[in-house]
Coordinates of C-alpha atoms and ligand atoms in Angstrom, one line a residue:
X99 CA 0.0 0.0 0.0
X100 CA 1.5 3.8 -1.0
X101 CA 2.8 5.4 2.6
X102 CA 0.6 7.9 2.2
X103 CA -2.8 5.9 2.2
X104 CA -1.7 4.6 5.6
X105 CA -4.6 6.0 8.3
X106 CA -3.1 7.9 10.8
X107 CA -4.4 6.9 14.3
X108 CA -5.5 10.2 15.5
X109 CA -7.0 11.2 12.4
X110 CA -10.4 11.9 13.3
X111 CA -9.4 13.3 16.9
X112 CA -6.9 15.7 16.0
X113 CA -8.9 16.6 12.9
X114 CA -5.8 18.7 11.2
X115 CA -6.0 16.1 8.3
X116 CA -9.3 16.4 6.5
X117 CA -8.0 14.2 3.7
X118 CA -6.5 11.1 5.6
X119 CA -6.8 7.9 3.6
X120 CA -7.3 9.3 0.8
X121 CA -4.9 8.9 -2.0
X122 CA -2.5 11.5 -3.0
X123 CA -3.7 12.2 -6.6
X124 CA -7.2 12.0 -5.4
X125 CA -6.9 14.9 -2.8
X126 CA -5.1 17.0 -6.0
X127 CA -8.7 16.2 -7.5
X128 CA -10.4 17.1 -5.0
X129 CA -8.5 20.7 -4.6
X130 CA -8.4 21.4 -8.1
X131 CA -12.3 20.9 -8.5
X132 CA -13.0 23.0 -5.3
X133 CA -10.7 25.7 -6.6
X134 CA -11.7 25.3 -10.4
X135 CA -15.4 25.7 -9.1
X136 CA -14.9 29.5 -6.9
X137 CA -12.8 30.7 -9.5
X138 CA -13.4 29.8 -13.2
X139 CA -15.7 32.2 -13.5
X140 CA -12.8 34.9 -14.1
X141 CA -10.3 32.6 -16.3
X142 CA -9.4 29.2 -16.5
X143 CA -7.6 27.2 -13.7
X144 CA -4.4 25.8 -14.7
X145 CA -3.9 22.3 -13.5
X146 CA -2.4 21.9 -9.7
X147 CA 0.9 21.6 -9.1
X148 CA 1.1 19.0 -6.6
X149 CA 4.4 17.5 -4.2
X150 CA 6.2 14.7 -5.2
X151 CA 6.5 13.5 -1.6
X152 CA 3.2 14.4 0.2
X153 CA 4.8 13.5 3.6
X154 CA 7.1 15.5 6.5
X155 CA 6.5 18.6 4.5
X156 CA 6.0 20.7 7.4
X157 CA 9.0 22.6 8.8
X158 CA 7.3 24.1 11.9
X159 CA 5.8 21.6 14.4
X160 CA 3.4 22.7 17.1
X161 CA 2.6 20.2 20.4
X162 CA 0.9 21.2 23.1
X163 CA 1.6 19.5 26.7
X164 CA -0.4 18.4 29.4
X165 CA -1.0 15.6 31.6
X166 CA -3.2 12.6 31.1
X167 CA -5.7 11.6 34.2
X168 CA -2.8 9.1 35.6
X169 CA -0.6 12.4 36.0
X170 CA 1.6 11.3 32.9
X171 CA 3.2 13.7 30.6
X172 CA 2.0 14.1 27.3
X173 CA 1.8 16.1 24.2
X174 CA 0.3 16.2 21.5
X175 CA -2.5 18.5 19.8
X176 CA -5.7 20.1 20.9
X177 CA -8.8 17.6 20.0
X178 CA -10.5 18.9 17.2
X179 CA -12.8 22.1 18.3
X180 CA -11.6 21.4 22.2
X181 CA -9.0 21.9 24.8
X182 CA -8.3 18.7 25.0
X183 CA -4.6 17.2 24.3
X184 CA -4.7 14.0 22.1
X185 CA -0.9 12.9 22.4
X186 CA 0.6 12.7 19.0
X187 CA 3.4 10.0 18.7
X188 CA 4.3 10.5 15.1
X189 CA 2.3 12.9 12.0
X190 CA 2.8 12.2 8.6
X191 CA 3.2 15.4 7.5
X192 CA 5.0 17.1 10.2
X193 CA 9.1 17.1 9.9
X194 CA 10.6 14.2 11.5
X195 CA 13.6 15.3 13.4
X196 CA 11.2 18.0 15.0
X197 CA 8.8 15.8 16.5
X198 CA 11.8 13.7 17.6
X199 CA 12.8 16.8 19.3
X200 CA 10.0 17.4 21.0
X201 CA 9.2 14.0 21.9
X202 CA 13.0 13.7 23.6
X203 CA 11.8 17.0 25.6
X204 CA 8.5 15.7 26.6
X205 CA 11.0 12.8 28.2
X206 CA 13.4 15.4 29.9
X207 CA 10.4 17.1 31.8
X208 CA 10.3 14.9 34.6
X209 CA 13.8 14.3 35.3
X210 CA 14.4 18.2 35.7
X211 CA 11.0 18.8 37.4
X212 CA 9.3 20.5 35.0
X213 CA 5.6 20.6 35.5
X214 CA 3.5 21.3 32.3
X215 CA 0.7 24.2 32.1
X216 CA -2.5 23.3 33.5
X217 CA -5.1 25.8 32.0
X218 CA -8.0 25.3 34.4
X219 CA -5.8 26.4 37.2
X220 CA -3.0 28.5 35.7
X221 CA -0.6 26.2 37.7
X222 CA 2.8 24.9 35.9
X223 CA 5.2 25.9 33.5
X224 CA 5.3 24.5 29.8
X225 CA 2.5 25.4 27.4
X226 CA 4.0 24.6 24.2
X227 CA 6.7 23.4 22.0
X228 CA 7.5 24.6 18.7
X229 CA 10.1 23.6 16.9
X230 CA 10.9 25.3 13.4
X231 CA 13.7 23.9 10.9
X232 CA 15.7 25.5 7.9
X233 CA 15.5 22.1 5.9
X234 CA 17.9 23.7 3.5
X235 CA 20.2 25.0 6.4
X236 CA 19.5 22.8 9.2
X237 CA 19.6 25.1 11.5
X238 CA 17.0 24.0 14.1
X239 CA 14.7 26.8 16.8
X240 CA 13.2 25.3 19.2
X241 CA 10.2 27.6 21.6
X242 CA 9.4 26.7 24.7
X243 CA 6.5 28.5 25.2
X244 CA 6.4 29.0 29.3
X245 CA 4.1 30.8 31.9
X246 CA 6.8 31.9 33.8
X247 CA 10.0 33.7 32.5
X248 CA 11.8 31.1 35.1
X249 CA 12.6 28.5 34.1
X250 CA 14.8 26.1 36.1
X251 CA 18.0 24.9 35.3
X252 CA 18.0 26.5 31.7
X253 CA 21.4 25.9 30.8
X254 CA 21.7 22.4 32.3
X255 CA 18.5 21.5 30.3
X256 CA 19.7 23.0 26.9
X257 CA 22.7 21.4 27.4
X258 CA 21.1 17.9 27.4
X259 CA 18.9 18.8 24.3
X260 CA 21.5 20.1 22.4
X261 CA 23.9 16.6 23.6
X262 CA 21.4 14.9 21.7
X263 CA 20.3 16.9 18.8
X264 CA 23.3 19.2 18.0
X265 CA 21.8 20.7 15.3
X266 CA 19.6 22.7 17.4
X267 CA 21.3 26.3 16.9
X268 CA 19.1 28.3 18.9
X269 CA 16.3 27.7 22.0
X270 CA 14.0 30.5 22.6
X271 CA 11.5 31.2 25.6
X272 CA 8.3 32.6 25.0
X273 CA 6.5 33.9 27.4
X274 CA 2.7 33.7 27.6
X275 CA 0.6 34.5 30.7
X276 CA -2.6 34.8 29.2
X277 CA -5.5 32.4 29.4
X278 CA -6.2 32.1 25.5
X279 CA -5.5 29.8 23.1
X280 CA -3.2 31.9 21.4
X281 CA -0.4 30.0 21.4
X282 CA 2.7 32.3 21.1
X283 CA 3.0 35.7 23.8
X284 CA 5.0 38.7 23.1
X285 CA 8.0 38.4 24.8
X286 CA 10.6 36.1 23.3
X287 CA 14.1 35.5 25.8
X288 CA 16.8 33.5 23.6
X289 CA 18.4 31.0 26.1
X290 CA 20.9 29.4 23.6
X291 CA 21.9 31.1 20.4
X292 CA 20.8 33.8 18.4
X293 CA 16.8 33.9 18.4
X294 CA 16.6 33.2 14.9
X295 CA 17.3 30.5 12.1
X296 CA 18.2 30.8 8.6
X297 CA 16.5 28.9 5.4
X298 CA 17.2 29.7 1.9
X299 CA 14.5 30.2 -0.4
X300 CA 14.9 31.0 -4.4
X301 CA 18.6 31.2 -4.0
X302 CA 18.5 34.2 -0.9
X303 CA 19.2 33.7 2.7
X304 CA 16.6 34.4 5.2
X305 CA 16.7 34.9 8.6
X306 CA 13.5 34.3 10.1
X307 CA 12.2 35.1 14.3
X308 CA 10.1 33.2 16.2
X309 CA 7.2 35.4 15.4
X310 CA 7.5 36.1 11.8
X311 CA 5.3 34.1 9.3
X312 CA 7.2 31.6 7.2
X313 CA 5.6 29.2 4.9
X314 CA 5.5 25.5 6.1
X315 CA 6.2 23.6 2.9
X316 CA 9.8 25.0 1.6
X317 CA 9.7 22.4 -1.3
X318 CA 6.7 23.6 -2.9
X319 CA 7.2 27.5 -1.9
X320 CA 10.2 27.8 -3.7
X321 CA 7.3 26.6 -7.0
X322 CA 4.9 29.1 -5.6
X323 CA 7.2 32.1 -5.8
X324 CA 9.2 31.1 -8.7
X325 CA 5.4 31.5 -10.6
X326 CA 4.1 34.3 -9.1
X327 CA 8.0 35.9 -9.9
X328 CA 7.2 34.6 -13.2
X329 CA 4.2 35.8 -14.1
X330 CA 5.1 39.4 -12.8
X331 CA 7.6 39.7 -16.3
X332 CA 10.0 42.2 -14.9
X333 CA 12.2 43.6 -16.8
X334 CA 14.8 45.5 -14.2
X335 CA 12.9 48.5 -14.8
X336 CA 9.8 48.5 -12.8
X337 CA 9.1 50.0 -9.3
X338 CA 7.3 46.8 -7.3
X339 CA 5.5 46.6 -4.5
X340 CA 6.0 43.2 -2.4
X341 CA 2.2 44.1 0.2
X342 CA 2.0 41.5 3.1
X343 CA 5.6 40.6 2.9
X344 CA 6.5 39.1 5.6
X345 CA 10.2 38.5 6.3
X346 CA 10.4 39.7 1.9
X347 CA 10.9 36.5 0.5
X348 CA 8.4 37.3 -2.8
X349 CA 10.2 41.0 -3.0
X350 CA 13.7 39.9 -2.3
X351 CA 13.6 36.9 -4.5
X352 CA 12.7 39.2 -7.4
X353 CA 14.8 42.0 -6.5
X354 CA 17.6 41.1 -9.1
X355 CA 14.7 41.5 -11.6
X356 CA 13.2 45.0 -11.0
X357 CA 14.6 48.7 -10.4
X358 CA 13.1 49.1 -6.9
X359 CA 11.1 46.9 -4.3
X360 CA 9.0 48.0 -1.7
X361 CA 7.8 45.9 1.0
X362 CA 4.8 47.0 3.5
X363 CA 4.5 44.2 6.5
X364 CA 1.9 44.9 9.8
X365 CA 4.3 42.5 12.1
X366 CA 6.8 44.1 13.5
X367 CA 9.5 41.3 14.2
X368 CA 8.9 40.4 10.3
X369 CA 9.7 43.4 9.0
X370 CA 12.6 43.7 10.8
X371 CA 13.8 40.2 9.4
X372 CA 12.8 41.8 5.9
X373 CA 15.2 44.4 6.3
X374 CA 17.9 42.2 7.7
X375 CA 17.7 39.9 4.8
X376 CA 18.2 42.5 2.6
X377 CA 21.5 43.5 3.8
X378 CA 22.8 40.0 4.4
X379 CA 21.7 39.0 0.8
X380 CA 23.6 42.5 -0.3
X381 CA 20.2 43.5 -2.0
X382 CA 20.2 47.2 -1.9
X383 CA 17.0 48.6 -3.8
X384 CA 14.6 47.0 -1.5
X385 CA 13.6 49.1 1.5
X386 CA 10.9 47.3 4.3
X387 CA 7.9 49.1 6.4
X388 CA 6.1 48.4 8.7
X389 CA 2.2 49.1 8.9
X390 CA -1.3 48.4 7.7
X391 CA -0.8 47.5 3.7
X392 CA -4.4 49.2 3.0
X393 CA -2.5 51.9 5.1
X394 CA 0.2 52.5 3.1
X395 CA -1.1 51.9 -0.4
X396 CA -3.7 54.5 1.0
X397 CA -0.6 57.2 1.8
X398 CA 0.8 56.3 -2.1
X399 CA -2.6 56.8 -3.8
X400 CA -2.9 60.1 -2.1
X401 CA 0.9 61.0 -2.6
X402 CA 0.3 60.4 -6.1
X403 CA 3.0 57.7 -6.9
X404 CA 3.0 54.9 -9.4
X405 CA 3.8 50.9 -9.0
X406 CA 4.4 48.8 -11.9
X407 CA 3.8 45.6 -10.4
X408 CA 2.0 44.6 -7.1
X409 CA 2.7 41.5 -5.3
X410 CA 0.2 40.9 -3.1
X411 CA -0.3 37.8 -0.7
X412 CA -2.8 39.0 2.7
X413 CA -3.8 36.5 4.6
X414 CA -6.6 34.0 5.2
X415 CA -9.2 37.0 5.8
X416 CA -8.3 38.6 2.0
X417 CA -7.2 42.4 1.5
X418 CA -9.1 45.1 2.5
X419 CA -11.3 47.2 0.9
X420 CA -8.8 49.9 1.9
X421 CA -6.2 48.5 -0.1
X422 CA -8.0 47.6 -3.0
X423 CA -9.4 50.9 -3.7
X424 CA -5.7 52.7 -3.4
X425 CA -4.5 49.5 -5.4
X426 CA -6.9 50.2 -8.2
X427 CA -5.6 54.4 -8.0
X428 CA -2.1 53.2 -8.0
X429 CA -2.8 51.5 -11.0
X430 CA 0.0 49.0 -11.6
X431 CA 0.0 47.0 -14.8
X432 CA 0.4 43.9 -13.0
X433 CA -0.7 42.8 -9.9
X434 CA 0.1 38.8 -9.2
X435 CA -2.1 38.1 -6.2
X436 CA -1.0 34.9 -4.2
X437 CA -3.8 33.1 -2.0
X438 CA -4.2 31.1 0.8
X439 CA -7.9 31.1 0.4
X440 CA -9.6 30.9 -2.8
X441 CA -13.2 32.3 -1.1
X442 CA -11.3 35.0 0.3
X443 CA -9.4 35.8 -3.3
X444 CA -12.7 35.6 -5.3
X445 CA -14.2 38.4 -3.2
X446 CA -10.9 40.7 -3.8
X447 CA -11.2 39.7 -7.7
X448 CA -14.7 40.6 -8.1
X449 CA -13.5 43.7 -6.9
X450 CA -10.5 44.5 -9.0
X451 CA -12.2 43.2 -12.1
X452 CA -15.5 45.3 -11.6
X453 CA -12.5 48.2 -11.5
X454 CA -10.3 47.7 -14.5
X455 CA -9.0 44.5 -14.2
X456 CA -8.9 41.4 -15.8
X457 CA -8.1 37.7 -14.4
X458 CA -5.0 36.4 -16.5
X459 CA -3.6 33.1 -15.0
X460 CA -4.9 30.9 -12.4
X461 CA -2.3 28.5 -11.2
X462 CA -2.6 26.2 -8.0
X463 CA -0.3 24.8 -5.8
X464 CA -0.6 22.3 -3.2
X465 CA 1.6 23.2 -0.3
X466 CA -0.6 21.0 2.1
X467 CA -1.3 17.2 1.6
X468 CA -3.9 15.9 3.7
X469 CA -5.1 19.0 4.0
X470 CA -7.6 21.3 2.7
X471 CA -6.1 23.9 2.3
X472 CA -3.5 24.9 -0.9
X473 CA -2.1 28.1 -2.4
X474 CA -3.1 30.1 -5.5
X475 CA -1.5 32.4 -7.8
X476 CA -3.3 34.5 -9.8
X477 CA -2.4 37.4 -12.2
X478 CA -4.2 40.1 -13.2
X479 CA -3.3 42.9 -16.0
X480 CA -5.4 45.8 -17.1
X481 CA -8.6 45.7 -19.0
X482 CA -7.7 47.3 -21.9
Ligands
SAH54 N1 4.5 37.1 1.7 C1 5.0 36.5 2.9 C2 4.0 36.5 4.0 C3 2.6 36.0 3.7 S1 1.5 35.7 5.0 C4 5.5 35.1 2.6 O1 5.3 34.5 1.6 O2 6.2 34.6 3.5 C5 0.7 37.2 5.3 C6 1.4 38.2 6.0 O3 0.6 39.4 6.1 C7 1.9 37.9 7.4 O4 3.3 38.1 7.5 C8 1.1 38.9 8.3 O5 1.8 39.3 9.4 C9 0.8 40.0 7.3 N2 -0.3 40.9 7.6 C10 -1.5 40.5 8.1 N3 -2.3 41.6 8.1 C11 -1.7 42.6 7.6 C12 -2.0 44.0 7.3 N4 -3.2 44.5 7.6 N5 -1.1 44.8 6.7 C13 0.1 44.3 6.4 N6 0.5 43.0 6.6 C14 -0.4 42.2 7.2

């Protein structure tokens, strides 16, 4: 039987994987009808580019820890719609050597009396692990995400981690005191290291914080961006704007290709990592911001300046109406729109092509197998 029609045991509890046992290829049929449905209306959807290894994609692994009713440590992830931790052994999808990590921490608790985080009671110390890896680096961050800035015997318990997985190359406490299910807090203390990692993406370096956004699947990212670089035809001459940057992969990756980038990013950390990277990549005509993209694009409109090209990629929720409207007085002559929600993205096109637009290319990519979710470019040029 193909690996990746193997049931996972936790399936219907954990509830991340909508698509477990279903075959590969049929879960790209799936996607691309669903997709091809919301958006052929405005042009035709190319064919989904799917993985060629569906499993361990993901290079950021989230477990949250608890105890079971005999007092035993686990961790694991929240039962679907819940509170309630269903310990995960193993995920197909998840990177391996992270889980490992965390499973050899969930080990280590006991012997250096660390007590996990009870929510009812606010009692204990360790919320959550997350453990993010550069799979073209290496270089390994692991989060403890604690109640309590003090943690006991930090360096002794680093030291034991790191004894077994060297390649860890920084440890990072998070600190969050509030009673949500948010899972990260504000405050991030390095304990070992730097605070960062690095990956490299597209052929740039990027040094990326515990907070900033970075996508899970670097395999099929790399696809993703290489496309929506594509499809924006630069020509070294054009003034682009990369809107919901993040730490400027889209923007830095096509700097080498346009006359100026400008990036606009609302989280703070990210932006900073955007401007970073630029230096350490020894890109000079990209220059970072930090705000509200419907902000921004708002202040250009009204300033009067021009953008040739518009990368845009907001998030789930879709852009704003803000932004669209300052988009569409900008007037760029390309705008390559990159989705993680093709409801979201039909809404902002029925916009833009009610306002001089009109839908060019449509191309999917699966960045999440066993999932629902996937990615989609799409460009749009003026209506002439
Ligand atoms: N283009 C980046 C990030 C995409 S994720 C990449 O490919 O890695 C979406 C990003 O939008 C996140 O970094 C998030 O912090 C940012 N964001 C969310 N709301 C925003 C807003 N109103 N204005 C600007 N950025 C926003």
């Amino acid at each position: 039987m193909e690996i990746q029609n193997i049931k996972c045991s936790v399936a219907k509890k954990c509830g991340g994987c909508q698509y477990q046992g279903i075959p590969y290829q049929d879960q790209l049929k799936t996607k691309q009808k669903k997709v091809s449905g919301i958006l052929k209306k405005y042009c035709n959807v190319k064919p989904i580019i799917g993985m060629k290894d569906p499993c361990h994609y993901r290079n950021k692994v989230h477990a949250v820890f608890d105890r079971d009713k005999k007092g035993n440590i686990i961790c694991g992830t929240y039962e679907a719609n819940t509170h309630k931790v269903v310990p995960v052994d193993e995920c197909m999808i998840e990177d391996q050597i992270s889980q490992e990590i965390i499973r050899t921490i969930r080990d280590m608790l006991k012997s250096f009396k660390i007590k996990t985080y009870d929510e009812d009671t606010g009692y204990g110390l360790l919320r959550h692990v997350l453990v993010r890896r550069g799979f073209a680096t290496n270089e390994i961050m692991v989060i403890l995400v604690v109640s309590s800035p003090v943690f006991p015997s930090k360096n002794n318990f680093v030291k034991a981690l790191r004894k077994k997985f060297p390649q860890i190359s920084t440890v990072v406490l998070n600190i969050n005191d509030r009673k949500t299910s948010m899972v990260l807090g504000d405050r991030d203390i390095p304990i070992y290291g730097k605070g960062f990692i690095h990956d490299v993406l597209c052929g740039c370096t990027f040094r990326i914080s515990p907070q900033s956004f970075y996508q899970v699947n670097p395999v099929q990212t790399e696809i993703l961006y290489k496309t929506a670089i594509d499809y924006a035809e630069l020509s070294g001459r054009e003034q682009v704007i990369d809107a919901y940057c993040g730490i400027g992969t889209i923007g830095l990756s096509a700097a080498g290709k346009a006359k100026e980038i400008i990036g606009i990013e609302l989280n703070k950390d990210a932006v900073k990592d955007a401007i970073i990277n630029a230096r350490e990549n020894k890109i000079k005509n990209a220059r970072f911001f930090q705000g509200d993209a419907g902000d921004f694009m708002e202040t250009m409109a009204a300033e009067g300046k021009h953008s040739d090209v518009v990368f845009m990629d907001p998030p789930r929720t879709g852009s704003s109406r803000k932004f669209l409207a300052s988009l569409k007085k900008l007037g760029p002559s390309r705008i390559v729109y990159i989705s993680c929600n093709p409801d979201t993205l039909a809404v902002d096109l029925e916009y833009l092509t009610h306002n001089g637009y009109k839908v060019r290319k449509i191309q999917p990519v699966d960045m999440f197998s066993f999932t629902e979710h996937l990615e989609v470019v799409c460009l749009l040029t003026k209506d002439k």
